[in-house]
Amino acid sequence: MKNERQNSKSVKTIGIIGGGQLGLMIAEQARELGVRTVCLDPAADAPAFNVCDDHIVAAYDDAAALEELCRRSDAVTYEFENVPGDILIPLCGKYNIPQGYKPLYDSQDRLREKSNARDHGLRTPGFEAVDDEASLREAVRRLGLPAVLKTRTLGYDGHGQMVLKTEDDIAGALPLLAVPCILEEFVPFDSEASIVMVADAERVVSFPVGRNVHRDGILDLCFVPADVDAGLLERMKLQSERFMRDSGYRGILAIEYFIKGDEIYFNEMAPRPHNSGHYTIEGATTNQFRELVRYLIGAPLQEPQAVAPTVMKNILGQDLEAAAEIAAENLPGVYVHLYGKTESRPKRKMGHITFVGMDAARFEAEWAGRFVK
């Protein structure tokens, strides 16, 4: 800790674009390392404002407010990928934004993201750009059905996408074509997995891969270590680290994959802390937020190790009552994180629970029944 605090002297304040739960957890780790934070978010009650040392209430596309954030900060990061690139790019030339705009820019358009992954050696589902009904029908002819139609930008947690099972589904999908879209080959995967990495100029460190279970397009559970072939996990780790290096990315990057047999398909990436990496706070020897802060302040990265099998459960609005009951039980190895959001809604991420020393079978037997199905 002493060395980290000494290394942080040149970076006294980290600016965070976004004040949601990711900004909250970045700010918590920065505080532990003796670093101030200032967050920008359009919501006056943003969760991170309860922890950061200073904040700015402004829209993500408010150029003057973003510039003010940069002026107040020694280094700037982002926890929200929909910051307009045309605003961020010139700021990267004037201020210290160590990750730069490129990983953010590449992740903001699914066509650009998939093309970049393929061009750097990752296997992707087949995909085609789609702009109107004619190009959609041609893409269906090329890729076959079933396939997934997605908006190229702004989709998240299952929004902005539709599975086309038969040609009769095309008519119902046409409203999505109000914006540019991408049609992707449907992969009948066996499981989903993700890896979180942090890279500086010298090395890439990666966290143990988790197996993910989604419900209604939202991450529900993450099981660590992923219960798939060890050789496949090593291949995923090596190809992910190589991709990060070859793409010229630094800072933090999460990649989600589909696994089918012994094949690994790139699904999407995020240049920020990732929901599936929340388990690292208690389930690993260091966590994704702490390593991002280390990168931002120029401190040496630490290689993470799992401390025990771990399960991470997302808490949505409908799960809050169960989460409060579990928190009151104060059980060893059970860590309840609530994000302090003032409005609870079904399917809104309100917190997460980490079960350290837990595997999938035990979770299903002892805990799954306590949450809304």
XYZ file of C-alpha atoms in Angstrom:
373
model
C 0.000 0.000 0.000
C 2.798 2.467 0.883
C 4.475 2.052 -2.532
C 1.144 2.468 -4.324
C 0.486 5.693 -2.441
C 3.956 6.943 -3.351
C 3.394 6.088 -7.018
C 0.086 7.957 -6.984
C 1.695 11.323 -6.159
C 1.857 12.379 -9.810
C -1.817 11.435 -10.261
C -3.676 13.025 -7.375
C -7.133 13.034 -8.954
C -8.806 10.596 -11.350
C -11.712 11.900 -13.412
C -14.442 9.380 -14.183
C -16.881 9.902 -17.034
C -19.983 8.225 -15.608
C -21.248 8.003 -12.061
C -23.045 4.656 -12.024
C -22.097 1.581 -10.022
C -18.870 1.131 -11.989
C -17.816 4.690 -11.179
C -18.776 4.033 -7.559
C -16.509 0.999 -7.312
C -13.627 2.723 -9.145
C -13.903 5.610 -6.666
C -13.922 3.210 -3.700
C -10.695 1.568 -4.851
C -9.079 4.919 -5.663
C -9.829 6.122 -2.141
C -8.161 3.016 -0.691
C -5.059 3.887 -2.718
C -5.069 7.511 -1.558
C -6.274 8.970 -4.868
C -9.061 11.554 -5.223
C -11.863 11.163 -7.769
C -14.229 13.492 -9.579
C -17.187 12.052 -11.520
C -19.378 13.436 -14.277
C -22.909 12.112 -14.682
C -26.228 13.578 -15.870
C -28.083 12.261 -12.790
C -27.854 14.385 -9.651
C -28.293 11.243 -7.540
C -25.671 9.124 -9.349
C -24.313 6.364 -7.028
C -20.667 7.384 -7.433
C -21.404 10.871 -6.075
C -21.714 9.297 -2.616
C -18.061 8.229 -2.714
C -16.142 10.535 -5.054
C -14.508 13.700 -3.761
C -16.080 16.013 -6.313
C -18.686 15.739 -9.058
C -20.176 17.473 -12.066
C -23.822 17.058 -13.075
C -23.912 17.274 -16.864
C -24.787 15.305 -19.972
C -22.178 12.999 -21.497
C -22.202 15.090 -24.677
C -21.684 18.394 -22.841
C -18.308 19.359 -24.274
C -17.711 22.189 -21.777
C -18.482 19.940 -18.791
C -16.216 17.163 -20.081
C -13.432 19.686 -20.520
C -13.997 20.916 -16.957
C -13.767 17.323 -15.695
C -10.455 16.928 -17.512
C -9.117 20.207 -16.103
C -9.875 19.032 -12.554
C -8.200 15.667 -13.104
C -4.675 14.346 -13.507
C -5.932 11.269 -15.379
C -9.360 10.505 -16.859
C -11.196 7.237 -17.477
C -14.721 6.253 -18.485
C -17.206 3.809 -17.014
C -19.815 4.383 -19.710
C -19.161 3.592 -23.369
C -21.701 5.882 -24.980
C -19.611 9.032 -24.583
C -19.608 10.534 -28.104
C -16.263 9.838 -29.747
C -16.205 13.141 -31.617
C -16.090 14.919 -28.250
C -13.618 12.598 -26.554
C -11.090 12.448 -29.424
C -9.931 16.089 -29.181
C -9.786 15.843 -25.377
C -7.340 12.941 -25.716
C -4.966 15.332 -27.457
C -5.112 17.900 -24.642
C -5.453 15.899 -21.432
C -4.195 12.684 -19.843
C -6.748 10.040 -20.868
C -4.475 6.984 -20.626
C -6.782 4.489 -22.351
C -7.286 6.881 -25.239
C -10.412 6.860 -27.386
C -9.651 3.859 -29.614
C -11.037 0.976 -27.488
C -14.087 3.116 -26.713
C -14.535 4.037 -30.376
C -14.127 0.437 -31.556
C -16.681 -0.850 -29.043
C -19.345 1.707 -29.906
C -20.304 0.191 -33.258
C -20.973 -3.540 -33.481
C -19.863 -3.683 -37.114
C -16.570 -1.974 -36.326
C -16.165 -4.088 -33.181
C -16.733 -7.419 -34.956
C -14.531 -6.413 -37.908
C -11.689 -5.415 -35.573
C -11.966 -8.697 -33.660
C -11.906 -10.734 -36.862
C -9.030 -8.708 -38.305
C -6.973 -9.386 -35.157
C -7.418 -13.132 -35.207
C -10.516 -13.785 -33.088
C -13.240 -16.044 -34.418
C -16.590 -14.276 -34.725
C -20.036 -15.372 -35.837
C -20.700 -14.505 -39.475
C -22.029 -10.951 -39.802
C -23.317 -8.505 -42.404
C -24.097 -4.792 -42.314
C -27.822 -4.118 -42.715
C -29.406 -0.751 -43.536
C -32.816 -1.512 -45.045
C -35.207 -4.349 -45.839
C -33.407 -5.274 -49.055
C -30.007 -5.580 -47.364
C -31.603 -7.479 -44.473
C -33.106 -10.047 -46.827
C -29.779 -10.372 -48.666
C -27.939 -10.853 -45.344
C -30.455 -13.520 -44.345
C -29.812 -15.259 -47.655
C -26.059 -15.201 -47.019
C -26.017 -16.128 -43.327
C -29.125 -18.266 -43.097
C -31.565 -18.504 -40.198
C -31.765 -18.314 -37.274
C -29.828 -15.058 -37.020
C -29.719 -12.069 -34.660
C -30.493 -8.555 -35.856
C -28.874 -5.872 -33.680
C -28.632 -2.116 -33.834
C -25.020 -1.179 -34.504
C -24.905 1.364 -31.660
C -26.377 1.971 -28.199
C -27.807 -1.515 -27.528
C -27.115 -3.040 -24.112
C -28.560 -5.687 -21.772
C -30.577 -7.251 -24.574
C -31.995 -3.979 -25.909
C -31.869 -3.189 -29.620
C -31.815 -6.767 -30.874
C -34.135 -9.468 -32.154
C -33.704 -13.131 -33.053
C -35.015 -14.001 -36.521
C -36.059 -17.639 -36.608
C -37.994 -17.710 -39.895
C -38.478 -15.330 -42.818
C -41.852 -14.425 -41.318
C -39.936 -12.655 -38.527
C -38.390 -10.167 -40.944
C -41.478 -7.953 -41.099
C -41.545 -7.627 -37.312
C -37.866 -6.664 -37.281
C -38.175 -3.758 -39.720
C -38.664 -1.086 -36.996
C -35.083 -1.797 -35.828
C -33.911 -0.634 -39.253
C -34.714 2.966 -38.349
C -30.989 2.989 -37.484
C -28.041 1.094 -39.038
C -27.977 -2.552 -37.964
C -25.878 -5.695 -38.170
C -27.132 -9.217 -38.774
C -25.143 -11.905 -36.991
C -25.120 -15.645 -37.425
C -26.881 -17.314 -34.489
C -24.436 -19.429 -32.484
C -26.162 -22.292 -30.591
C -23.580 -22.021 -27.838
C -23.011 -24.445 -24.982
C -22.062 -21.666 -22.570
C -21.028 -18.029 -22.319
C -17.841 -16.792 -20.700
C -15.952 -13.569 -20.176
C -12.471 -12.424 -19.320
C -11.337 -9.102 -17.830
C -7.818 -7.831 -18.514
C -5.749 -4.795 -17.584
C -2.716 -3.814 -19.670
C 0.027 -1.242 -19.280
C 3.024 -0.633 -21.511
C 4.800 -3.716 -20.181
C 2.293 -6.476 -19.477
C -1.274 -7.724 -19.550
C -2.803 -9.204 -16.401
C -6.034 -11.175 -16.643
C -8.590 -12.324 -14.113
C -9.885 -15.914 -13.939
C -12.529 -16.569 -16.596
C -16.128 -16.754 -15.431
C -19.032 -18.688 -16.939
C -21.981 -16.362 -17.389
C -25.697 -17.035 -17.296
C -27.979 -14.363 -18.757
C -31.697 -13.901 -18.213
C -33.727 -11.646 -20.521
C -30.462 -10.353 -21.989
C -29.085 -9.269 -18.582
C -26.262 -11.009 -16.745
C -27.783 -13.023 -13.906
C -24.976 -15.230 -12.578
C -21.236 -15.601 -12.984
C -19.491 -18.816 -11.875
C -15.734 -18.716 -11.283
C -13.764 -20.619 -12.333
C -15.718 -21.335 -15.502
C -16.508 -25.039 -15.490
C -15.237 -25.757 -19.002
C -12.139 -27.475 -20.377
C -8.937 -26.071 -18.840
C -7.165 -26.103 -22.205
C -9.937 -24.050 -23.765
C -9.727 -21.515 -20.926
C -5.971 -21.168 -21.434
C -6.518 -20.655 -25.157
C -9.125 -18.000 -24.404
C -6.718 -16.229 -22.051
C -3.814 -16.249 -24.517
C -5.854 -15.141 -27.516
C -7.537 -12.383 -25.501
C -4.245 -10.990 -24.231
C -2.776 -11.136 -27.743
C -5.846 -9.365 -29.144
C -5.520 -6.586 -26.564
C -1.856 -6.082 -27.376
C -2.286 -6.309 -31.171
C -5.177 -3.822 -31.058
C -3.019 -1.335 -29.177
C -5.395 -1.187 -26.222
C -4.285 -0.246 -22.719
C -6.139 0.044 -19.458
C -9.067 -2.293 -18.860
C -10.870 -4.495 -21.360
C -13.532 -7.181 -20.943
C -14.395 -9.652 -23.708
C -17.496 -11.830 -23.775
C -17.365 -15.115 -25.676
C -19.678 -17.882 -26.822
C -18.317 -21.415 -26.332
C -19.525 -24.192 -28.610
C -17.661 -27.468 -28.316
C -13.996 -26.563 -28.561
C -14.662 -23.351 -30.513
C -14.558 -19.863 -28.996
C -16.559 -17.062 -30.656
C -16.027 -13.389 -29.870
C -19.351 -11.794 -28.915
C -18.554 -8.285 -27.689
C -16.098 -6.226 -25.676
C -16.194 -3.369 -23.188
C -13.283 -0.990 -22.404
C -14.367 -0.545 -18.787
C -14.924 -2.658 -15.678
C -17.435 -5.392 -16.430
C -20.420 -6.757 -14.550
C -18.982 -10.276 -14.730
C -15.818 -9.010 -13.020
C -17.553 -7.802 -9.867
C -16.730 -11.131 -8.236
C -13.072 -10.046 -8.134
C -13.655 -7.678 -5.193
C -13.781 -10.601 -2.755
C -13.141 -13.612 -4.999
C -9.614 -12.707 -6.171
C -6.386 -11.435 -4.660
C -6.935 -8.090 -6.388
C -9.917 -6.720 -8.285
C -10.713 -5.182 -11.645
C -11.319 -1.698 -10.207
C -8.085 -1.656 -8.207
C -5.998 -2.744 -11.193
C -7.624 -0.070 -13.368
C -6.698 2.528 -10.751
C -3.151 1.152 -10.592
C -2.900 1.529 -14.344
C -4.230 5.091 -14.235
C -1.764 6.189 -11.526
C 1.202 4.406 -13.101
C 1.629 1.822 -10.339
C 2.800 -1.718 -11.206
C -0.017 -4.112 -12.028
C -0.598 -7.163 -9.854
C -1.326 -10.599 -11.319
C -4.706 -11.722 -9.913
C -5.370 -15.159 -8.484
C -8.688 -16.670 -7.465
C -9.020 -17.139 -3.708
C -11.767 -19.795 -3.906
C -14.596 -20.919 -6.195
C -16.990 -17.970 -6.351
C -20.511 -17.174 -7.537
C -21.649 -13.637 -8.362
C -25.401 -12.949 -8.469
C -26.748 -9.746 -9.972
C -29.413 -8.010 -7.906
C -32.131 -6.406 -10.008
C -35.034 -4.370 -8.719
C -37.167 -7.443 -8.137
C -34.380 -9.024 -6.026
C -33.897 -6.166 -3.550
C -36.021 -7.671 -0.778
C -34.129 -10.967 -0.933
C -30.797 -9.124 -0.973
C -31.736 -7.119 2.129
C -32.685 -10.307 3.977
C -29.393 -11.964 3.009
C -27.396 -8.888 4.084
C -29.098 -8.996 7.507
C -27.985 -12.611 7.985
C -24.324 -11.492 7.846
C -23.075 -14.923 6.776
C -19.349 -15.613 6.300
C -18.284 -15.603 2.655
C -21.469 -13.810 1.519
C -20.912 -10.183 0.474
C -23.896 -8.011 -0.418
C -23.176 -4.884 -2.463
C -26.053 -2.431 -2.947
C -25.317 0.532 -5.206
C -27.457 3.166 -3.503
C -29.686 3.884 -6.495
C -32.676 5.943 -5.412
C -35.159 4.395 -7.834
C -35.724 0.650 -7.999
C -37.235 -0.887 -11.113
C -37.573 -4.483 -12.310
C -34.544 -5.424 -14.440
C -32.543 -2.419 -13.194
C -29.173 -3.382 -11.709
C -29.363 -2.436 -8.044
C -26.470 -4.437 -6.623
C -24.740 -7.792 -6.575
C -23.942 -10.542 -4.102
C -20.664 -12.434 -4.104
C -20.587 -15.930 -2.609
C -16.958 -16.893 -1.945
C -16.276 -20.594 -1.460
C -19.363 -21.490 -3.505
C -19.765 -23.550 -6.681
C -22.655 -23.764 -9.129
C -24.183 -26.945 -7.716
C -24.241 -25.650 -4.151
C -25.623 -22.278 -5.244
C -28.479 -23.928 -7.119
C -29.247 -26.194 -4.175
C -29.004 -23.619 -1.379
C -29.491 -20.133 -2.765
C -31.187 -19.945 -6.179
C -34.653 -20.403 -4.703
C -34.371 -17.196 -2.698
C -34.448 -15.004 -5.794
C -37.226 -14.095 -8.209
C -37.394 -16.466 -11.157
